[in-house]
Short mmCIF file of C-alpha atoms in Angstrom, two decimals:
data_model
loop_
_atom_site.label_atom_id
_atom_site.label_comp_id
_atom_site.label_asym_id
_atom_site.label_seq_id
_atom_site.Cartn_x
_atom_site.Cartn_y
_atom_site.Cartn_z
CA MET H 1 10.30 3.26 8.32
CA LEU H 2 8.34 0.04 8.02
CA ASN H 3 6.19 0.92 11.05
CA THR H 4 5.50 4.37 9.69
CA ILE H 5 4.34 2.89 6.41
CA ALA H 6 2.31 0.14 8.08
CA ASN H 7 0.60 2.50 10.53
CA HIS H 8 -0.49 5.12 8.01
CA ARG H 9 -4.04 6.34 8.50
CA SER H 10 -5.69 9.39 6.99
CA ILE H 11 -5.92 11.98 9.78
CA ARG H 12 -8.70 14.53 9.35
CA ARG H 13 -8.84 16.13 12.82
CA TYR H 14 -5.94 18.16 14.15
CA THR H 15 -4.91 19.92 17.35
CA ASP H 16 -4.10 23.65 17.33
CA ARG H 17 -0.36 22.98 17.46
CA PRO H 18 1.31 24.70 14.51
CA VAL H 19 3.93 23.32 12.13
CA ASP H 20 6.85 25.73 12.19
CA ASP H 21 9.04 26.74 9.25
CA SER H 22 11.88 24.50 10.34
CA LEU H 23 9.74 21.33 10.38
CA LEU H 24 8.06 22.39 7.15
CA ARG H 25 11.44 22.72 5.43
CA THR H 26 12.56 19.36 6.84
CA ILE H 27 9.61 17.45 5.46
CA VAL H 28 9.68 19.26 2.10
CA GLU H 29 13.39 18.48 1.82
CA ALA H 30 12.49 14.81 2.45
CA GLY H 31 10.13 15.17 -0.51
CA THR H 32 12.93 16.34 -2.77
CA ARG H 33 14.97 13.21 -2.01
CA ALA H 34 12.52 11.08 -4.01
CA SER H 35 13.63 9.96 -7.46
CA ASN H 36 12.55 12.22 -10.31
CA THR H 37 12.84 12.27 -14.08
CA GLY H 38 16.30 13.38 -15.18
CA ASN H 39 16.72 15.14 -11.83
CA MET H 40 14.90 18.09 -13.42
CA GLN H 41 12.68 18.48 -10.32
CA THR H 42 9.77 19.77 -12.38
CA TYR H 43 7.46 20.14 -9.41
CA SER H 44 6.71 22.71 -6.74
CA ILE H 45 5.05 22.53 -3.33
CA VAL H 46 2.90 25.40 -2.13
CA ALA H 47 2.55 25.50 1.68
CA THR H 48 -0.50 27.43 2.82
CA ARG H 49 -1.18 28.46 6.43
CA SER H 50 -2.85 31.89 6.13
CA ALA H 51 -6.61 32.14 6.63
CA ASP H 52 -7.14 34.09 3.42
CA VAL H 53 -5.52 31.58 1.10
CA ARG H 54 -7.18 28.65 2.89
CA LYS H 55 -10.50 30.37 2.34
CA ALA H 56 -9.78 30.65 -1.38
CA LEU H 57 -8.82 26.96 -1.50
CA MET H 58 -11.90 25.74 0.38
CA PRO H 59 -14.36 25.55 -2.55
CA ALA H 60 -11.80 23.63 -4.64
CA HIS H 61 -11.89 20.93 -1.98
CA PHE H 62 -15.69 21.00 -1.55
CA ASN H 63 -15.24 22.77 1.80
CA GLN H 64 -13.65 19.78 3.49
CA PRO H 65 -12.82 21.15 6.96
CA MET H 66 -9.20 19.92 6.92
CA VAL H 67 -8.32 22.80 4.58
CA GLU H 68 -9.16 25.19 7.42
CA THR H 69 -8.15 23.12 10.44
CA ALA H 70 -4.87 21.54 9.33
CA ALA H 71 -1.64 23.17 10.50
CA VAL H 72 -0.58 23.44 6.86
CA VAL H 73 -2.04 22.66 3.45
CA LEU H 74 0.50 21.42 0.91
CA THR H 75 -0.42 21.62 -2.76
CA PHE H 76 1.88 19.53 -4.96
CA CYS H 77 2.17 20.85 -8.49
CA VAL H 78 3.75 19.91 -11.78
CA ASP H 79 6.03 22.89 -12.44
CA PHE H 80 7.65 23.59 -15.81
CA CYS H 81 7.61 27.33 -15.15
CA ARG H 82 10.81 27.38 -13.07
CA PHE H 83 12.62 24.80 -15.24
CA GLY H 84 11.56 26.58 -18.44
CA HIS H 85 12.74 29.90 -17.02
CA TRP H 86 16.14 28.37 -16.29
CA CYS H 87 16.30 26.92 -19.81
CA ARG H 88 15.52 30.24 -21.48
CA LEU H 89 18.10 32.06 -19.35
CA ARG H 90 20.66 29.49 -20.53
CA ASP H 91 19.97 29.68 -24.29
CA ALA H 92 17.97 26.45 -24.24
CA GLU H 93 14.50 26.11 -25.78
CA PRO H 94 12.20 24.08 -23.48
CA GLY H 95 9.69 21.72 -25.14
CA PHE H 96 7.64 20.52 -22.19
CA GLY H 97 4.14 21.76 -23.05
CA ASN H 98 2.87 18.27 -23.81
CA PHE H 99 1.10 15.28 -22.29
CA GLU H 100 4.18 13.11 -21.73
CA SER H 101 6.01 15.86 -19.83
CA PHE H 102 2.93 16.50 -17.70
CA ILE H 103 2.46 12.82 -16.83
CA SER H 104 6.14 12.28 -15.98
CA ALA H 105 6.15 15.34 -13.74
CA ALA H 106 2.84 14.35 -12.13
CA ILE H 107 4.34 10.99 -11.19
CA ASP H 108 7.42 12.75 -9.82
CA ALA H 109 5.27 15.15 -7.79
CA SER H 110 3.37 12.17 -6.38
CA LEU H 111 6.55 10.34 -5.36
CA ALA H 112 7.69 13.52 -3.61
CA ALA H 113 4.29 13.86 -1.91
CA GLN H 114 4.49 10.36 -0.47
CA ASN H 115 7.97 11.09 0.91
CA VAL H 116 6.59 14.25 2.53
CA CYS H 117 3.63 12.32 3.96
CA LEU H 118 5.86 9.64 5.51
CA ALA H 119 8.46 12.13 6.77
CA ALA H 120 5.65 14.15 8.36
CA GLU H 121 4.27 11.03 10.03
CA ALA H 122 7.73 10.10 11.29
CA HIS H 123 7.79 13.56 12.94
CA GLY H 124 4.47 12.93 14.70
CA LEU H 125 2.18 14.65 12.21
CA GLY H 126 -0.82 13.12 10.53
CA GLY H 127 -2.34 13.96 7.19
CA CYS H 128 -4.97 13.47 4.56
CA TYR H 129 -4.66 13.55 0.78
CA LEU H 130 -7.33 15.52 -1.06
CA GLY H 131 -8.24 13.92 -4.40
CA THR H 132 -10.39 16.95 -5.11
CA THR H 133 -7.20 18.63 -6.38
CA THR H 134 -7.72 17.26 -9.89
CA TYR H 135 -11.47 17.98 -9.78
CA ASN H 136 -11.17 21.73 -9.40
CA PRO H 137 -7.66 22.61 -10.56
CA ASP H 138 -8.93 25.91 -12.00
CA VAL H 139 -10.00 27.12 -8.54
CA ILE H 140 -6.64 26.11 -7.05
CA ILE H 141 -4.72 27.88 -9.84
CA GLU H 142 -6.62 31.06 -9.04
CA ALA H 143 -6.22 30.70 -5.27
CA LEU H 144 -2.48 30.01 -5.38
CA GLY H 145 -1.59 32.20 -8.36
CA LEU H 146 -0.15 29.32 -10.36
CA PRO H 147 1.41 30.59 -13.61
CA ARG H 148 1.42 28.88 -17.02
CA GLY H 149 3.37 25.62 -16.88
CA VAL H 150 2.22 24.89 -13.31
CA MET H 151 -0.61 22.45 -12.59
CA PRO H 152 -1.85 21.18 -9.20
CA VAL H 153 -1.74 17.39 -8.85
CA THR H 154 -2.48 16.48 -5.26
CA THR H 155 -2.93 18.12 -1.87
CA LEU H 156 -1.87 16.93 1.57
CA THR H 157 -3.29 18.50 4.72
CA LEU H 158 -1.01 18.04 7.72
CA GLY H 159 -1.26 18.66 11.44
CA TYR H 160 -0.80 17.07 14.84
CA PRO H 161 -3.48 14.38 15.14
CA ALA H 162 -6.54 14.95 17.34
CA GLU H 163 -7.93 11.52 16.49
CA ASP H 164 -6.62 7.97 16.43
CA PRO H 165 -8.66 6.03 13.87
CA GLY H 166 -8.04 2.40 12.98
CA ARG H 167 -6.33 1.46 9.75
CA THR H 168 -8.58 1.27 6.72
CA GLU H 169 -9.00 -2.21 5.24
CA ARG H 170 -7.13 -3.22 2.12
CA LEU H 171 -7.73 -6.00 -0.39
CA PRO H 172 -5.54 -9.08 0.08
CA VAL H 173 -2.10 -8.60 -1.50
CA GLU H 174 -3.05 -11.23 -4.12
CA ALA H 175 -5.58 -8.77 -5.54
CA VAL H 176 -2.93 -6.26 -6.60
CA LEU H 177 0.18 -8.43 -7.04
CA HIS H 178 0.56 -10.26 -10.35
CA MET H 179 3.41 -12.71 -10.86
CA GLU H 180 5.34 -12.39 -14.15
CA THR H 181 2.40 -11.08 -16.21
CA TYR H 182 -1.13 -9.80 -15.57
CA HIS H 183 -3.65 -12.42 -14.50
CA GLN H 184 -7.28 -11.60 -14.99
CA CYS H 185 -9.59 -12.52 -12.13
CA THR H 186 -12.31 -15.10 -12.53
CA ASP H 187 -15.70 -14.30 -11.01
CA ALA H 188 -14.78 -16.63 -8.14
CA ASP H 189 -11.51 -14.69 -7.59
CA ILE H 190 -13.46 -11.44 -7.34
CA ASP H 191 -15.90 -12.96 -4.82
CA ARG H 192 -13.01 -14.20 -2.70
CA LEU H 193 -10.85 -11.06 -2.92
CA TYR H 194 -13.70 -8.67 -2.07
CA ALA H 195 -15.43 -10.90 0.54
CA GLU H 196 -13.77 -9.38 3.59
CA LYS H 197 -14.21 -5.80 2.38
CA GLU H 198 -17.91 -6.40 1.68
CA SER H 199 -18.50 -8.04 5.05
CA LEU H 200 -17.10 -5.21 7.20
CA PRO H 201 -19.78 -3.54 9.37
CA GLN H 202 -18.77 -0.02 8.28
CA ASN H 203 -19.06 -0.99 4.62
CA ARG H 204 -22.44 -2.67 5.17
CA GLN H 205 -23.60 0.48 6.93
CA PHE H 206 -22.29 2.52 4.00
CA VAL H 207 -24.49 0.50 1.62
CA ALA H 208 -27.54 0.90 3.85
CA GLU H 209 -27.06 4.66 4.39
CA ASN H 210 -26.88 5.17 0.64
CA ASN H 211 -29.93 3.01 -0.04
CA LYS H 212 -27.96 0.74 -2.34
CA ARG H 213 -27.96 -3.01 -2.69
CA THR H 214 -24.20 -3.50 -3.10
CA LEU H 215 -21.05 -1.70 -1.97
CA ALA H 216 -19.93 -1.36 -5.60
CA GLN H 217 -23.10 0.66 -6.33
CA VAL H 218 -22.05 3.20 -3.69
CA PHE H 219 -18.96 3.85 -5.77
CA THR H 220 -20.58 3.89 -9.22
CA ASP H 221 -23.93 5.56 -8.35
CA VAL H 222 -22.98 7.92 -5.51
CA ARG H 223 -19.30 8.63 -4.96
CA TYR H 224 -17.66 8.34 -8.41
CA THR H 225 -20.40 8.50 -11.01
CA ARG H 226 -19.70 8.38 -14.71
CA ALA H 227 -21.33 11.80 -15.16
CA ASN H 228 -19.13 13.40 -12.49
CA ASN H 229 -15.98 11.68 -13.72
CA GLU H 230 -16.65 12.89 -17.25
CA HIS H 231 -17.43 16.42 -16.07
CA PHE H 232 -14.21 16.61 -14.05
CA SER H 233 -12.27 15.12 -16.98
CA ARG H 234 -13.38 18.02 -19.15
CA VAL H 235 -12.41 20.58 -16.49
CA LEU H 236 -9.04 18.89 -16.01
CA LEU H 237 -8.29 18.79 -19.74
CA ASP H 238 -9.41 22.38 -20.31
CA THR H 239 -7.30 23.55 -17.38
CA LEU H 240 -4.24 21.60 -18.53
CA ARG H 241 -4.49 23.18 -21.97
CA ARG H 242 -4.87 26.63 -20.45
CA GLN H 243 -1.74 26.03 -18.36
CA GLY H 244 0.21 25.31 -21.54
CA PHE H 245 0.01 21.55 -22.00
CA ASP H 246 -1.04 20.54 -25.52
CA ILE H 247 -3.28 17.47 -25.27
CA MET Y 1 12.21 6.19 8.18
CA LEU Y 2 13.86 9.57 7.90
CA ASN Y 3 17.26 8.01 7.22
CA THR Y 4 15.81 5.75 4.56
CA ILE Y 5 14.26 8.74 2.83
CA ALA Y 6 17.39 10.87 3.19
CA ASN Y 7 19.73 8.16 1.93
CA HIS Y 8 17.79 7.22 -1.20
CA ARG Y 9 19.96 6.77 -4.27
CA SER Y 10 19.03 5.15 -7.57
CA ILE Y 11 20.74 1.75 -7.61
CA ARG Y 12 21.43 0.35 -11.07
CA ARG Y 13 23.84 -2.51 -10.31
CA TYR Y 14 22.72 -5.53 -8.33
CA THR Y 15 24.19 -8.68 -6.83
CA ASP Y 16 22.84 -12.11 -7.84
CA ARG Y 17 20.93 -12.46 -4.57
CA PRO Y 18 17.25 -13.05 -5.35
CA VAL Y 19 14.20 -11.43 -3.77
CA ASP Y 20 11.99 -14.25 -2.52
CA ASP Y 21 8.19 -14.36 -2.57
CA SER Y 22 7.90 -13.54 1.10
CA LEU Y 23 9.93 -10.30 0.83
CA LEU Y 24 8.12 -9.43 -2.40
CA ARG Y 25 4.74 -9.76 -0.68
CA THR Y 26 5.97 -7.71 2.29
CA ILE Y 27 7.05 -4.76 0.18
CA VAL Y 28 3.98 -4.89 -2.06
CA GLU Y 29 1.80 -4.96 1.05
CA ALA Y 30 3.66 -1.84 2.21
CA GLY Y 31 2.64 -0.31 -1.12
CA THR Y 32 -1.03 -1.01 -0.46
CA ARG Y 33 -0.87 0.92 2.84
CA ALA Y 34 -0.52 4.21 0.94
CA SER Y 35 -3.60 6.42 0.73
CA ASN Y 36 -5.72 5.93 -2.37
CA THR Y 37 -8.83 7.46 -3.87
CA GLY Y 38 -11.96 6.17 -2.15
CA ASN Y 39 -9.99 3.10 -1.08
CA MET Y 40 -10.88 1.64 -4.49
CA GLN Y 41 -7.27 0.47 -4.98
CA THR Y 42 -7.48 0.92 -8.74
CA TYR Y 43 -3.90 -0.15 -9.38
CA SER Y 44 -1.98 -3.39 -9.86
CA ILE Y 45 1.68 -4.30 -9.54
CA VAL Y 46 3.20 -6.83 -11.92
CA ALA Y 47 6.34 -8.49 -10.51
CA THR Y 48 8.56 -9.95 -13.21
CA ARG Y 49 11.51 -12.25 -12.55
CA SER Y 50 11.47 -14.71 -15.48
CA ALA Y 51 13.99 -14.28 -18.30
CA ASP Y 52 11.32 -14.46 -21.01
CA VAL Y 53 9.17 -11.65 -19.70
CA ARG Y 54 12.20 -9.47 -18.91
CA LYS Y 55 13.31 -9.96 -22.51
CA ALA Y 56 9.92 -8.78 -23.75
CA LEU Y 57 10.13 -5.73 -21.44
CA MET Y 58 13.67 -4.77 -22.46
CA PRO Y 59 12.86 -2.76 -25.63
CA ALA Y 60 10.19 -0.78 -23.74
CA HIS Y 61 12.95 0.43 -21.45
CA PHE Y 62 15.46 1.07 -24.24
CA ASN Y 63 17.40 -2.02 -23.14
CA GLN Y 64 18.49 -0.52 -19.84
CA PRO Y 65 20.40 -3.42 -18.23
CA MET Y 66 18.56 -3.16 -14.89
CA VAL Y 67 15.56 -4.86 -16.50
CA GLU Y 68 17.69 -7.99 -16.92
CA THR Y 69 19.94 -7.72 -13.88
CA ALA Y 70 17.54 -6.63 -11.12
CA ALA Y 71 16.20 -9.31 -8.80
CA VAL Y 72 12.68 -8.22 -9.72
CA VAL Y 73 11.05 -5.71 -12.06
CA LEU Y 74 7.88 -4.13 -10.68
CA THR Y 75 5.51 -2.50 -13.16
CA PHE Y 76 2.95 -0.25 -11.44
CA CYS Y 77 -0.28 0.05 -13.38
CA VAL Y 78 -3.54 1.93 -13.22
CA ASP Y 79 -6.08 -0.91 -13.05
CA PHE Y 80 -9.81 -0.43 -13.61
CA CYS Y 81 -10.14 -3.97 -14.96
CA ARG Y 82 -10.39 -5.65 -11.56
CA PHE Y 83 -12.52 -2.89 -10.00
CA GLY Y 84 -14.82 -2.81 -13.04
CA HIS Y 85 -15.17 -6.58 -12.92
CA TRP Y 86 -16.22 -6.36 -9.26
CA CYS Y 87 -18.72 -3.59 -10.11
CA ARG Y 88 -20.35 -5.58 -12.90
CA LEU Y 89 -20.61 -8.68 -10.72
CA ARG Y 90 -22.41 -6.52 -8.15
CA ASP Y 91 -24.99 -4.90 -10.46
CA ALA Y 92 -23.03 -1.64 -10.60
CA GLU Y 93 -22.13 0.11 -13.85
CA PRO Y 94 -18.53 1.43 -13.72
CA GLY Y 95 -17.83 4.78 -15.41
CA PHE Y 96 -14.05 5.01 -15.18
CA GLY Y 97 -12.98 5.12 -18.83
CA ASN Y 98 -12.03 8.78 -18.65
CA PHE Y 99 -9.12 11.14 -18.04
CA GLU Y 100 -9.96 12.07 -14.44
CA SER Y 101 -10.17 8.43 -13.36
CA PHE Y 102 -6.88 7.66 -15.08
CA ILE Y 103 -5.07 10.59 -13.45
CA SER Y 104 -6.41 9.83 -9.97
CA ALA Y 105 -5.39 6.20 -10.27
CA ALA Y 106 -1.98 7.14 -11.71
CA ILE Y 107 -1.33 9.31 -8.65
CA ASP Y 108 -2.47 6.45 -6.38
CA ALA Y 109 -0.20 3.98 -8.20
CA SER Y 110 2.70 6.41 -7.75
CA LEU Y 111 2.08 6.83 -4.01
CA ALA Y 112 2.03 3.02 -3.71
CA ALA Y 113 5.25 2.79 -5.75
CA GLN Y 114 7.07 5.16 -3.41
CA ASN Y 115 5.96 3.13 -0.39
CA VAL Y 116 7.28 -0.01 -2.10
CA CYS Y 117 10.57 1.74 -2.92
CA LEU Y 118 11.10 2.88 0.66
CA ALA Y 119 10.01 -0.44 2.19
CA ALA Y 120 12.40 -2.24 -0.16
CA GLU Y 121 15.23 0.08 0.86
CA ALA Y 122 14.43 -0.46 4.54
CA HIS Y 123 14.87 -4.19 3.82
CA GLY Y 124 18.32 -3.64 2.30
CA LEU Y 125 17.30 -3.52 -1.34
CA GLY Y 126 18.09 -0.76 -3.79
CA GLY Y 127 16.17 0.30 -6.85
CA CYS Y 128 15.76 2.47 -9.86
CA TYR Y 129 12.62 3.97 -11.36
CA LEU Y 130 12.28 3.68 -15.13
CA GLY Y 131 10.57 6.73 -16.64
CA THR Y 132 10.56 4.90 -19.98
CA THR Y 133 7.33 3.25 -18.77
CA THR Y 134 5.21 6.10 -20.18
CA TYR Y 135 7.32 6.30 -23.36
CA ASN Y 136 6.57 2.79 -24.58
CA PRO Y 137 3.41 1.71 -22.75
CA ASP Y 138 2.26 -0.24 -25.81
CA VAL Y 139 5.30 -2.55 -25.61
CA ILE Y 140 4.74 -3.11 -21.89
CA ILE Y 141 1.04 -3.87 -22.41
CA GLU Y 142 2.01 -6.55 -24.92
CA ALA Y 143 4.82 -7.97 -22.75
CA LEU Y 144 2.71 -8.18 -19.58
CA GLY Y 145 -0.64 -9.01 -21.19
CA LEU Y 146 -2.36 -5.96 -19.71
CA PRO Y 147 -6.10 -6.02 -20.53
CA ARG Y 148 -8.36 -3.05 -21.32
CA GLY Y 149 -8.63 -0.74 -18.31
CA VAL Y 150 -5.01 -1.38 -17.28
CA MET Y 151 -2.23 1.08 -18.12
CA PRO Y 152 1.43 1.01 -16.98
CA VAL Y 153 2.51 4.14 -15.09
CA THR Y 154 5.96 3.54 -13.66
CA THR Y 155 8.48 0.75 -13.19
CA LEU Y 156 10.82 0.05 -10.30
CA THR Y 157 13.74 -2.35 -10.67
CA LEU Y 158 14.87 -3.78 -7.33
CA GLY Y 159 17.77 -5.89 -6.12
CA TYR Y 160 20.51 -6.07 -3.54
CA PRO Y 161 22.95 -3.23 -4.31
CA ALA Y 162 26.29 -3.97 -5.97
CA GLU Y 163 27.24 -0.29 -5.94
CA ASP Y 164 27.25 2.52 -3.42
CA PRO Y 165 26.89 5.79 -5.31
CA GLY Y 166 26.70 9.19 -3.65
CA ARG Y 167 23.41 11.02 -3.38
CA THR Y 168 22.39 13.03 -6.42
CA GLU Y 169 22.30 16.79 -5.90
CA ARG Y 170 19.01 18.59 -5.42
CA LEU Y 171 18.04 22.23 -5.82
CA PRO Y 172 17.85 24.20 -2.55
CA VAL Y 173 14.51 23.66 -0.79
CA GLU Y 174 13.62 27.31 -1.58
CA ALA Y 175 13.42 26.38 -5.26
CA VAL Y 176 10.47 24.02 -4.76
CA LEU Y 177 8.82 25.38 -1.58
CA HIS Y 178 6.46 28.33 -1.98
CA MET Y 179 4.96 30.00 1.08
CA GLU Y 180 1.20 30.71 0.94
CA THR Y 181 1.00 31.14 -2.84
CA TYR Y 182 3.26 30.57 -5.86
CA HIS Y 183 6.16 32.98 -6.20
CA GLN Y 184 7.71 33.34 -9.61
CA CYS Y 185 11.48 33.43 -9.73
CA THR Y 186 13.35 36.49 -10.92
CA ASP Y 187 16.32 35.92 -13.23
CA ALA Y 188 18.56 36.49 -10.21
CA ASP Y 189 16.65 33.81 -8.24
CA ILE Y 190 17.23 31.32 -11.06
CA ASP Y 191 20.95 32.13 -11.17
CA ARG Y 192 21.21 31.63 -7.41
CA LEU Y 193 19.06 28.46 -7.19
CA TYR Y 194 20.84 26.69 -10.07
CA ALA Y 195 24.39 27.90 -9.27
CA GLU Y 196 25.45 24.86 -7.25
CA LYS Y 197 23.94 22.38 -9.71
CA GLU Y 198 25.67 24.07 -12.64
CA SER Y 199 29.02 24.17 -10.86
CA LEU Y 200 29.23 20.46 -10.04
CA PRO Y 201 32.09 18.70 -11.88
CA GLN Y 202 29.83 15.86 -13.10
CA ASN Y 203 27.38 18.36 -14.56
CA ARG Y 204 30.15 20.38 -16.21
CA GLN Y 205 31.47 17.15 -17.70
CA PHE Y 206 27.95 16.31 -18.89
CA VAL Y 207 27.84 19.62 -20.78
CA ALA Y 208 31.27 19.03 -22.33
CA GLU Y 209 30.53 15.42 -23.34
CA ASN Y 210 27.39 16.55 -25.12
CA ASN Y 211 29.13 19.43 -26.88
CA LYS Y 212 26.71 21.93 -25.39
CA ARG Y 213 27.31 25.35 -23.93
CA THR Y 214 24.92 25.07 -20.97
CA LEU Y 215 23.55 22.30 -18.78
CA ALA Y 216 20.00 23.30 -19.70
CA GLN Y 217 20.78 22.60 -23.36
CA VAL Y 218 21.66 19.00 -22.47
CA PHE Y 219 18.08 18.61 -21.26
CA THR Y 220 16.33 20.45 -24.10
CA ASP Y 221 18.56 19.40 -27.03
CA VAL Y 222 19.68 15.90 -26.06
CA ARG Y 223 17.81 14.17 -23.24
CA TYR Y 224 14.24 15.53 -23.39
CA THR Y 225 13.77 17.17 -26.77
CA ARG Y 226 10.49 18.71 -27.84
CA ALA Y 227 10.28 16.29 -30.80
CA ASN Y 228 10.72 13.24 -28.58
CA ASN Y 229 8.33 14.54 -25.92
CA GLU Y 230 5.70 15.17 -28.57
CA HIS Y 231 6.24 11.78 -30.16
CA PHE Y 232 5.91 9.99 -26.83
CA SER Y 233 2.85 12.09 -26.00
CA ARG Y 234 1.11 10.77 -29.11
CA VAL Y 235 2.03 7.16 -28.26
CA LEU Y 236 0.84 7.64 -24.68
CA LEU Y 237 -2.49 9.17 -25.73
CA ASP Y 238 -3.12 6.55 -28.42
CA THR Y 239 -2.33 3.77 -25.96
CA LEU Y 240 -4.54 5.26 -23.25
CA ARG Y 241 -7.45 5.43 -25.70
CA ARG Y 242 -6.85 1.85 -26.80
CA GLN Y 243 -6.90 0.76 -23.15
CA GLY Y 244 -10.34 2.29 -22.77
CA PHE Y 245 -9.72 5.82 -21.47
CA ASP Y 246 -11.62 8.47 -23.45
CA ILE Y 247 -9.42 11.57 -23.74
#
């Protein structure tokens, strides 16, 4: 367990070896063992292997090749469609078309996703999360036929690794761990906590390739700009409302 | 790994044995190994052990005793305060006060939380997630001194187990796993998928204790009512806006 967690890397290149139904069920079942709100299991996992559906998913993920080359593409969704259906069949009136229900279920879907990721890795697979899921949820809804009450949250591409990259750096634990209450960093804390990250050759190269002066500018001016974040926020909100969540 | 995942139970009763700083750092470091958007690590984990801070957290969690009795209470937060601070010190203008950034970071914080949960369990600890975190985020912000840009997402209480409950039932894998695209259940599917859950003695007792006719009604009329969900949605949205996220 601890080795699996410690050795996690995002794997973006895969061999041709398929993931069969039995292994797929095993890792999805591992996902369902995660804690979830009220044990309502208000999530679903769509497993895509066919060329047609991958093709429909590609633009949602900005044509990242893993969507085509992975053995399987798993889309984790908030799902109040199934639970609501059960409620109505049992003379119960569901009231889950709201922000709180969506957030709780999105957290639950994420906990399940991380179980699936680790279980897959323990079985020799490697994977990569696609954050693009919340950028283009409308395209994913269309591609996967997600009904009202269902909203994609994250995607995990999985396959047998055809690469063996090093682990990505992380900030020192002190950066994220706060004792008792939150402690705001001083400027000197920031300098110290980010020093190693900023000094890494790959990150220096990243700054140079993007013609920026600092690594932070690569994030704010190139990769995660305010304009893009605000555009994708509008798409995400509009899509959530269309799927039945009042926000 | 696979056994740890398969054997997960929510543990709500703990022995007096403390969790020391070294073990705390180890499990939090395991959390940081989870994938995260752009490796920005826009989350923080507040570890509370002192009686005073627990006391301030108690009402946020509706006085669930685990907040007082666990060896440590971990509050997982979206955190754009630290990342934004770094950006501004590096001549970069952060644009993360929006819905998309919040959701991405909330997913990342959840993936980290599940790593921490599993690492803790691999070290002999047991824990319980508190979904109340998104019900009363304003109380938690006050108790933990969370600055603008920081928003609590989930809480995990951890300690050495003083109970050994059975695993909670789950729906059959077919209920959550969809092949290729989403497949809507028929009424007969719902009857079949929920049959075992509805037949369990503890769930039948649950229905009887709550004077309801069906298990679904316990969820919609007692535990997760529309009125409560909508109330908590308003609190959550108001709090998010106050913490600097434009929605």
